[in-house]
Amino acid sequence: AQSVTQPDIHITVSEGASLELRCNYSYGATPYLFWYVQSPGQGLQLLLKYFSGDTLVQGIKGFEAEFKRSQSSFNLRKPSVHWSDAAEYFCAVGGGGATNKLIFGTGTLLAVQP
Amino acid sequence: DGGITQSPKYLFRKEGQNVTLSCEQNLNHDAMYWYRQDPGQGLRLIYYSQIVNDFQKGDIAEGYSVSREKKESFPLTVTSAQKNPTAFYLCASTFKGVGTTDTQYFGPGTRLTVL
């Protein structure tokens, strides 16, 4: 079955500390992978995406993610967190095809301590 | 500016009433999607449409209906048959809806509350 797992429901980090949010997927074909961020009461904003090529992907706001096929993972990282990064983060996987459907994880809520 | 608009931002409904949520995009995107978001459950696909006058059920279509009469518009009706409609509803769209996975872009959402 196709699925996305974000094992951390809630993470708290100190401002300036590094961050890694985990994402594992189960997908039968070559996956297309996405990270989105959502502020409270808002829509989702795309942080970065991986379709092919270099497995280390750079995104907006200083985020990056690394695709590891052998581990079925696509973890999101940031070297130094800012208070404005506090939000909920969603990992998603898709495979193209006729429907363009995405499967979303349940999200990780990030809190940033001063 | 190009983008996706959803209206209203907040919507209150009495039990037994149908309500329609608006989603409009001026991105010239082919495909449009409706998701429902509940706390701790991520996003679940309700309906999607790849082309005008065509749409397919997603994972949780029961109690919902849609139409796609124009490329720019994909309204969602929450009917009285939906047993638990209180949720945050998100509309998304993507270019090249057939045969590729292109990025889905999201609107700001509508929060529906049943009183």
PDB file of C-alpha atoms in Angstrom:
ATOM      1  CA  ALA A   1       0.000   0.000   0.000  1.00  0.00           C
ATOM      2  CA  GLN A   2       1.139   3.522  -0.692  1.00  0.00           C
ATOM      3  CA  SER A   3       1.735   5.574   2.425  1.00  0.00           C
ATOM      4  CA  VAL A   4       3.745   8.319   4.023  1.00  0.00           C
ATOM      5  CA  THR A   5       4.874   8.217   7.641  1.00  0.00           C
ATOM      6  CA  GLN A   6       5.984  11.185   9.651  1.00  0.00           C
ATOM      7  CA  PRO A   7       6.923   9.572  12.948  1.00  0.00           C
ATOM      8  CA  ASP A   8       7.240  12.785  14.946  1.00  0.00           C
ATOM      9  CA  ILE A   9       3.920  14.412  15.704  1.00  0.00           C
ATOM     10  CA  HIS A  10       5.427  17.317  17.630  1.00  0.00           C
ATOM     11  CA  ILE A  11       9.011  18.605  17.817  1.00  0.00           C
ATOM     12  CA  THR A  12      10.414  21.482  19.864  1.00  0.00           C
ATOM     13  CA  VAL A  13      13.785  23.032  19.062  1.00  0.00           C
ATOM     14  CA  SER A  14      15.616  26.082  20.305  1.00  0.00           C
ATOM     15  CA  GLU A  15      16.091  29.022  18.007  1.00  0.00           C
ATOM     16  CA  GLY A  16      19.414  28.678  16.212  1.00  0.00           C
ATOM     17  CA  ALA A  17      19.544  24.916  16.638  1.00  0.00           C
ATOM     18  CA  SER A  18      19.537  22.514  13.726  1.00  0.00           C
ATOM     19  CA  LEU A  19      16.401  20.705  12.640  1.00  0.00           C
ATOM     20  CA  GLU A  20      15.618  17.391  10.989  1.00  0.00           C
ATOM     21  CA  LEU A  21      12.069  16.253  10.284  1.00  0.00           C
ATOM     22  CA  ARG A  22      11.647  12.650   9.283  1.00  0.00           C
ATOM     23  CA  CYS A  23       9.611  11.273   6.411  1.00  0.00           C
ATOM     24  CA  ASN A  24       9.386   7.663   5.289  1.00  0.00           C
ATOM     25  CA  TYR A  25       7.319   6.484   2.366  1.00  0.00           C
ATOM     26  CA  SER A  26       6.021   3.315   0.834  1.00  0.00           C
ATOM     27  CA  TYR A  27       5.489   3.557  -2.884  1.00  0.00           C
ATOM     28  CA  GLY A  28       5.553   0.956  -5.613  1.00  0.00           C
ATOM     29  CA  ALA A  29       7.061   3.076  -8.354  1.00  0.00           C
ATOM     30  CA  THR A  30       9.611   5.849  -8.597  1.00  0.00           C
ATOM     31  CA  PRO A  31       8.356   8.438  -6.143  1.00  0.00           C
ATOM     32  CA  TYR A  32       8.007  12.147  -6.530  1.00  0.00           C
ATOM     33  CA  LEU A  33       8.462  13.713  -3.098  1.00  0.00           C
ATOM     34  CA  PHE A  34       7.386  17.008  -1.623  1.00  0.00           C
ATOM     35  CA  TRP A  35       7.623  18.978   1.599  1.00  0.00           C
ATOM     36  CA  TYR A  36       4.988  21.580   2.378  1.00  0.00           C
ATOM     37  CA  VAL A  37       4.670  23.987   5.304  1.00  0.00           C
ATOM     38  CA  GLN A  38       1.430  25.255   6.826  1.00  0.00           C
ATOM     39  CA  SER A  39       0.998  28.163   9.220  1.00  0.00           C
ATOM     40  CA  PRO A  40      -2.083  28.077  11.465  1.00  0.00           C
ATOM     41  CA  GLY A  41      -5.296  28.622   9.522  1.00  0.00           C
ATOM     42  CA  GLN A  42      -3.474  28.927   6.216  1.00  0.00           C
ATOM     43  CA  GLY A  43      -2.981  26.884   3.084  1.00  0.00           C
ATOM     44  CA  LEU A  44       0.074  24.799   2.295  1.00  0.00           C
ATOM     45  CA  GLN A  45       3.212  26.343   0.848  1.00  0.00           C
ATOM     46  CA  LEU A  46       5.691  24.273  -1.106  1.00  0.00           C
ATOM     47  CA  LEU A  47       9.152  24.138   0.486  1.00  0.00           C
ATOM     48  CA  LEU A  48      10.866  21.813  -1.971  1.00  0.00           C
ATOM     49  CA  LYS A  49      10.351  18.846  -4.249  1.00  0.00           C
ATOM     50  CA  TYR A  50      12.298  15.913  -5.638  1.00  0.00           C
ATOM     51  CA  PHE A  51      11.553  14.418  -9.027  1.00  0.00           C
ATOM     52  CA  SER A  52      14.898  13.046 -10.172  1.00  0.00           C
ATOM     53  CA  GLY A  53      18.600  13.816 -10.316  1.00  0.00           C
ATOM     54  CA  ASP A  54      20.591  15.091  -7.370  1.00  0.00           C
ATOM     55  CA  THR A  55      19.264  13.476  -4.236  1.00  0.00           C
ATOM     56  CA  LEU A  56      19.986  16.555  -2.103  1.00  0.00           C
ATOM     57  CA  VAL A  57      17.353  19.155  -2.858  1.00  0.00           C
ATOM     58  CA  GLN A  58      17.442  22.793  -1.857  1.00  0.00           C
ATOM     59  CA  GLY A  59      14.269  24.657  -1.098  1.00  0.00           C
ATOM     60  CA  ILE A  60      13.023  27.992   0.109  1.00  0.00           C
ATOM     61  CA  LYS A  61      13.670  29.526   3.535  1.00  0.00           C
ATOM     62  CA  GLY A  62      16.998  27.690   3.889  1.00  0.00           C
ATOM     63  CA  PHE A  63      15.505  24.183   3.950  1.00  0.00           C
ATOM     64  CA  GLU A  64      16.946  21.144   2.246  1.00  0.00           C
ATOM     65  CA  ALA A  65      15.961  17.486   1.972  1.00  0.00           C
ATOM     66  CA  GLU A  66      17.779  14.335   1.009  1.00  0.00           C
ATOM     67  CA  PHE A  67      16.211  11.459  -0.886  1.00  0.00           C
ATOM     68  CA  LYS A  68      17.532   8.086   0.239  1.00  0.00           C
ATOM     69  CA  ARG A  69      16.045   5.347  -1.877  1.00  0.00           C
ATOM     70  CA  SER A  70      17.587   2.534   0.176  1.00  0.00           C
ATOM     71  CA  GLN A  71      15.909   3.852   3.319  1.00  0.00           C
ATOM     72  CA  SER A  72      12.694   5.048   1.641  1.00  0.00           C
ATOM     73  CA  SER A  73      13.226   8.374   3.323  1.00  0.00           C
ATOM     74  CA  PHE A  74      13.054  12.038   2.447  1.00  0.00           C
ATOM     75  CA  ASN A  75      14.057  13.926   5.589  1.00  0.00           C
ATOM     76  CA  LEU A  76      13.835  17.692   5.800  1.00  0.00           C
ATOM     77  CA  ARG A  77      16.699  19.662   7.364  1.00  0.00           C
ATOM     78  CA  LYS A  78      17.626  23.187   8.292  1.00  0.00           C
ATOM     79  CA  PRO A  79      20.965  24.125   9.878  1.00  0.00           C
ATOM     80  CA  SER A  80      19.663  26.976  12.023  1.00  0.00           C
ATOM     81  CA  VAL A  81      16.013  27.374  12.937  1.00  0.00           C
ATOM     82  CA  HIS A  82      14.329  30.778  13.207  1.00  0.00           C
ATOM     83  CA  TRP A  83      11.293  31.559  15.338  1.00  0.00           C
ATOM     84  CA  SER A  84       9.311  32.140  12.132  1.00  0.00           C
ATOM     85  CA  ASP A  85       9.800  28.481  11.178  1.00  0.00           C
ATOM     86  CA  ALA A  86       7.243  27.424  13.787  1.00  0.00           C
ATOM     87  CA  ALA A  87       4.509  25.735  11.741  1.00  0.00           C
ATOM     88  CA  GLU A  88       3.262  22.331  10.660  1.00  0.00           C
ATOM     89  CA  TYR A  89       5.218  20.441   8.046  1.00  0.00           C
ATOM     90  CA  PHE A  90       3.812  17.864   5.664  1.00  0.00           C
ATOM     91  CA  CYS A  91       5.630  15.323   3.557  1.00  0.00           C
ATOM     92  CA  ALA A  92       3.864  14.018   0.433  1.00  0.00           C
ATOM     93  CA  VAL A  93       4.545  11.409  -2.233  1.00  0.00           C
ATOM     94  CA  GLY A  94       3.170  11.004  -5.735  1.00  0.00           C
ATOM     95  CA  GLY A  95       4.012   9.010  -8.786  1.00  0.00           C
ATOM     96  CA  GLY A  96       2.688  10.885 -11.738  1.00  0.00           C
ATOM     97  CA  GLY A  97       0.426   8.794 -13.900  1.00  0.00           C
ATOM     98  CA  ALA A  98      -2.995   9.836 -15.018  1.00  0.00           C
ATOM     99  CA  THR A  99      -4.246  11.253 -11.764  1.00  0.00           C
ATOM    100  CA  ASN A 100      -1.404  13.268 -10.241  1.00  0.00           C
ATOM    101  CA  LYS A 101      -2.630  12.235  -6.823  1.00  0.00           C
ATOM    102  CA  LEU A 102      -0.528  12.933  -3.779  1.00  0.00           C
ATOM    103  CA  ILE A 103      -0.449  11.006  -0.524  1.00  0.00           C
ATOM    104  CA  PHE A 104       0.230  13.127   2.533  1.00  0.00           C
ATOM    105  CA  GLY A 105       1.734  12.287   5.872  1.00  0.00           C
ATOM    106  CA  THR A 106      -0.039  13.315   9.058  1.00  0.00           C
ATOM    107  CA  GLY A 107       2.286  16.233   9.647  1.00  0.00           C
ATOM    108  CA  THR A 108       4.884  17.317  12.192  1.00  0.00           C
ATOM    109  CA  LEU A 109       4.178  20.357  14.328  1.00  0.00           C
ATOM    110  CA  LEU A 110       7.316  22.377  14.987  1.00  0.00           C
ATOM    111  CA  ALA A 111       7.622  24.655  17.985  1.00  0.00           C
ATOM    112  CA  VAL A 112      10.620  26.984  18.360  1.00  0.00           C
ATOM    113  CA  GLN A 113      11.843  28.034  21.789  1.00  0.00           C
ATOM    114  CA  PRO A 114      13.534  31.426  22.193  1.00  0.00           C
TER     115      PRO A 114
ATOM    116  CA  ASP B   1      -1.152  38.229  -9.238  1.00  0.00           C
ATOM    117  CA  GLY B   2      -1.780  34.595 -10.114  1.00  0.00           C
ATOM    118  CA  GLY B   3      -3.051  32.268  -7.488  1.00  0.00           C
ATOM    119  CA  ILE B   4      -5.821  30.227  -5.970  1.00  0.00           C
ATOM    120  CA  THR B   5      -8.633  31.849  -4.044  1.00  0.00           C
ATOM    121  CA  GLN B   6     -11.086  30.140  -1.751  1.00  0.00           C
ATOM    122  CA  SER B   7     -14.175  31.673  -0.275  1.00  0.00           C
ATOM    123  CA  PRO B   8     -15.472  32.137   2.247  1.00  0.00           C
ATOM    124  CA  LYS B   9     -12.639  31.834   4.759  1.00  0.00           C
ATOM    125  CA  TYR B  10     -15.069  30.794   7.498  1.00  0.00           C
ATOM    126  CA  LEU B  11     -18.422  29.126   6.967  1.00  0.00           C
ATOM    127  CA  PHE B  12     -21.051  28.069   9.451  1.00  0.00           C
ATOM    128  CA  ARG B  13     -23.756  25.615   8.597  1.00  0.00           C
ATOM    129  CA  LYS B  14     -26.730  24.221  10.383  1.00  0.00           C
ATOM    130  CA  GLU B  15     -27.233  20.497  10.342  1.00  0.00           C
ATOM    131  CA  GLY B  16     -29.221  19.380   7.321  1.00  0.00           C
ATOM    132  CA  GLN B  17     -28.091  22.218   5.072  1.00  0.00           C
ATOM    133  CA  ASN B  18     -26.023  21.959   1.933  1.00  0.00           C
ATOM    134  CA  VAL B  19     -23.211  24.466   1.522  1.00  0.00           C
ATOM    135  CA  THR B  20     -20.941  25.253  -1.388  1.00  0.00           C
ATOM    136  CA  LEU B  21     -17.272  26.188  -1.066  1.00  0.00           C
ATOM    137  CA  SER B  22     -15.718  28.209  -3.842  1.00  0.00           C
ATOM    138  CA  CYS B  23     -12.310  27.601  -5.432  1.00  0.00           C
ATOM    139  CA  GLU B  24     -11.006  29.733  -8.276  1.00  0.00           C
ATOM    140  CA  GLN B  25      -7.573  29.746  -9.916  1.00  0.00           C
ATOM    141  CA  ASN B  26      -6.071  32.044 -12.538  1.00  0.00           C
ATOM    142  CA  LEU B  27      -2.925  29.985 -13.059  1.00  0.00           C
ATOM    143  CA  ASN B  28      -4.247  28.275 -16.195  1.00  0.00           C
ATOM    144  CA  HIS B  29      -3.834  24.963 -14.390  1.00  0.00           C
ATOM    145  CA  ASP B  30      -5.469  21.893 -15.825  1.00  0.00           C
ATOM    146  CA  ALA B  31      -6.151  19.836 -12.722  1.00  0.00           C
ATOM    147  CA  MET B  32      -7.846  20.841  -9.513  1.00  0.00           C
ATOM    148  CA  TYR B  33      -8.269  19.029  -6.197  1.00  0.00           C
ATOM    149  CA  TRP B  34     -10.257  19.220  -2.989  1.00  0.00           C
ATOM    150  CA  TYR B  35      -8.812  18.016   0.291  1.00  0.00           C
ATOM    151  CA  ARG B  36     -10.190  17.772   3.761  1.00  0.00           C
ATOM    152  CA  GLN B  37      -7.899  18.369   6.723  1.00  0.00           C
ATOM    153  CA  ASP B  38      -8.630  17.184  10.255  1.00  0.00           C
ATOM    154  CA  PRO B  39      -6.256  17.480  13.209  1.00  0.00           C
ATOM    155  CA  GLY B  40      -3.738  14.649  13.267  1.00  0.00           C
ATOM    156  CA  GLN B  41      -4.951  13.139   9.982  1.00  0.00           C
ATOM    157  CA  GLY B  42      -3.111  15.101   7.360  1.00  0.00           C
ATOM    158  CA  LEU B  43      -4.873  15.813   4.079  1.00  0.00           C
ATOM    159  CA  ARG B  44      -7.387  13.460   2.550  1.00  0.00           C
ATOM    160  CA  LEU B  45      -8.499  13.719  -1.070  1.00  0.00           C
ATOM    161  CA  ILE B  46     -12.205  14.295  -1.657  1.00  0.00           C
ATOM    162  CA  TYR B  47     -12.493  14.882  -5.418  1.00  0.00           C
ATOM    163  CA  TYR B  48     -10.235  15.828  -8.269  1.00  0.00           C
ATOM    164  CA  SER B  49     -10.667  17.016 -11.827  1.00  0.00           C
ATOM    165  CA  GLN B  50      -8.140  16.788 -14.631  1.00  0.00           C
ATOM    166  CA  ILE B  51     -10.164  18.591 -17.255  1.00  0.00           C
ATOM    167  CA  VAL B  52     -13.321  20.620 -17.669  1.00  0.00           C
ATOM    168  CA  ASN B  53     -16.538  18.608 -17.342  1.00  0.00           C
ATOM    169  CA  ASP B  54     -14.730  15.643 -15.849  1.00  0.00           C
ATOM    170  CA  PHE B  55     -13.990  14.723 -12.231  1.00  0.00           C
ATOM    171  CA  GLN B  56     -13.237  11.629 -10.150  1.00  0.00           C
ATOM    172  CA  LYS B  57     -13.870  10.579  -6.591  1.00  0.00           C
ATOM    173  CA  GLY B  58     -11.003  10.629  -4.173  1.00  0.00           C
ATOM    174  CA  ASP B  59     -10.648   8.650  -0.972  1.00  0.00           C
ATOM    175  CA  ILE B  60     -13.493  10.252   0.985  1.00  0.00           C
ATOM    176  CA  ALA B  61     -16.081  11.436  -1.589  1.00  0.00           C
ATOM    177  CA  GLU B  62     -19.198  10.326   0.282  1.00  0.00           C
ATOM    178  CA  GLY B  63     -21.409  13.270   1.200  1.00  0.00           C
ATOM    179  CA  TYR B  64     -19.675  15.650  -1.205  1.00  0.00           C
ATOM    180  CA  SER B  65     -20.284  16.739  -4.794  1.00  0.00           C
ATOM    181  CA  VAL B  66     -18.367  18.867  -7.291  1.00  0.00           C
ATOM    182  CA  SER B  67     -18.651  20.401 -10.728  1.00  0.00           C
ATOM    183  CA  ARG B  68     -16.080  21.614 -13.255  1.00  0.00           C
ATOM    184  CA  GLU B  69     -17.887  23.757 -15.786  1.00  0.00           C
ATOM    185  CA  LYS B  70     -14.955  26.149 -16.236  1.00  0.00           C
ATOM    186  CA  LYS B  71     -11.240  25.556 -16.170  1.00  0.00           C
ATOM    187  CA  GLU B  72     -10.783  28.216 -13.482  1.00  0.00           C
ATOM    188  CA  SER B  73     -13.457  27.018 -11.079  1.00  0.00           C
ATOM    189  CA  PHE B  74     -14.003  23.865  -9.026  1.00  0.00           C
ATOM    190  CA  PRO B  75     -16.715  24.366  -6.393  1.00  0.00           C
ATOM    191  CA  LEU B  76     -17.318  21.789  -3.675  1.00  0.00           C
ATOM    192  CA  THR B  77     -20.746  21.162  -2.186  1.00  0.00           C
ATOM    193  CA  VAL B  78     -20.928  19.633   1.255  1.00  0.00           C
ATOM    194  CA  THR B  79     -24.283  17.925   1.418  1.00  0.00           C
ATOM    195  CA  SER B  80     -26.418  16.979   4.376  1.00  0.00           C
ATOM    196  CA  ALA B  81     -25.347  13.381   3.776  1.00  0.00           C
ATOM    197  CA  GLN B  82     -21.845  14.183   5.058  1.00  0.00           C
ATOM    198  CA  LYS B  83     -22.037  13.041   8.663  1.00  0.00           C
ATOM    199  CA  ASN B  84     -19.107  14.943  10.068  1.00  0.00           C
ATOM    200  CA  PRO B  85     -18.473  17.973   7.865  1.00  0.00           C
ATOM    201  CA  THR B  86     -16.695  20.210  10.362  1.00  0.00           C
ATOM    202  CA  ALA B  87     -13.156  20.506   8.998  1.00  0.00           C
ATOM    203  CA  PHE B  88     -10.679  22.674   7.135  1.00  0.00           C
ATOM    204  CA  TYR B  89     -11.076  22.372   3.354  1.00  0.00           C
ATOM    205  CA  LEU B  90      -8.213  23.008   0.979  1.00  0.00           C
ATOM    206  CA  CYS B  91      -8.318  23.418  -2.772  1.00  0.00           C
ATOM    207  CA  ALA B  92      -5.251  22.808  -4.937  1.00  0.00           C
ATOM    208  CA  SER B  93      -4.348  22.929  -8.595  1.00  0.00           C
ATOM    209  CA  THR B  94      -1.573  21.766 -10.847  1.00  0.00           C
ATOM    210  CA  PHE B  95      -0.434  22.273 -14.417  1.00  0.00           C
ATOM    211  CA  LYS B  96      -0.292  19.310 -16.791  1.00  0.00           C
ATOM    212  CA  GLY B  97      -2.709  17.183 -14.888  1.00  0.00           C
ATOM    213  CA  VAL B  98      -2.356  14.107 -17.094  1.00  0.00           C
ATOM    214  CA  GLY B  99       0.665  11.856 -17.233  1.00  0.00           C
ATOM    215  CA  THR B 100       2.994  13.805 -14.959  1.00  0.00           C
ATOM    216  CA  THR B 101       3.352  14.727 -11.341  1.00  0.00           C
ATOM    217  CA  ASP B 102       3.558  18.442 -11.219  1.00  0.00           C
ATOM    218  CA  THR B 103       3.531  20.454  -8.086  1.00  0.00           C
ATOM    219  CA  GLN B 104       0.190  21.076  -6.442  1.00  0.00           C
ATOM    220  CA  TYR B 105      -0.386  24.646  -5.319  1.00  0.00           C
ATOM    221  CA  PHE B 106      -2.840  25.322  -2.534  1.00  0.00           C
ATOM    222  CA  GLY B 107      -5.416  27.947  -1.739  1.00  0.00           C
ATOM    223  CA  PRO B 108      -5.756  29.515   1.722  1.00  0.00           C
ATOM    224  CA  GLY B 109      -8.551  27.171   2.815  1.00  0.00           C
ATOM    225  CA  THR B 110     -12.106  27.373   4.139  1.00  0.00           C
ATOM    226  CA  ARG B 111     -12.960  26.394   7.680  1.00  0.00           C
ATOM    227  CA  LEU B 112     -16.434  24.870   7.843  1.00  0.00           C
ATOM    228  CA  THR B 113     -18.209  24.523  11.161  1.00  0.00           C
ATOM    229  CA  VAL B 114     -21.500  22.763  11.607  1.00  0.00           C
ATOM    230  CA  LEU B 115     -23.598  24.223  14.385  1.00  0.00           C
TER     231      LEU B 115
END
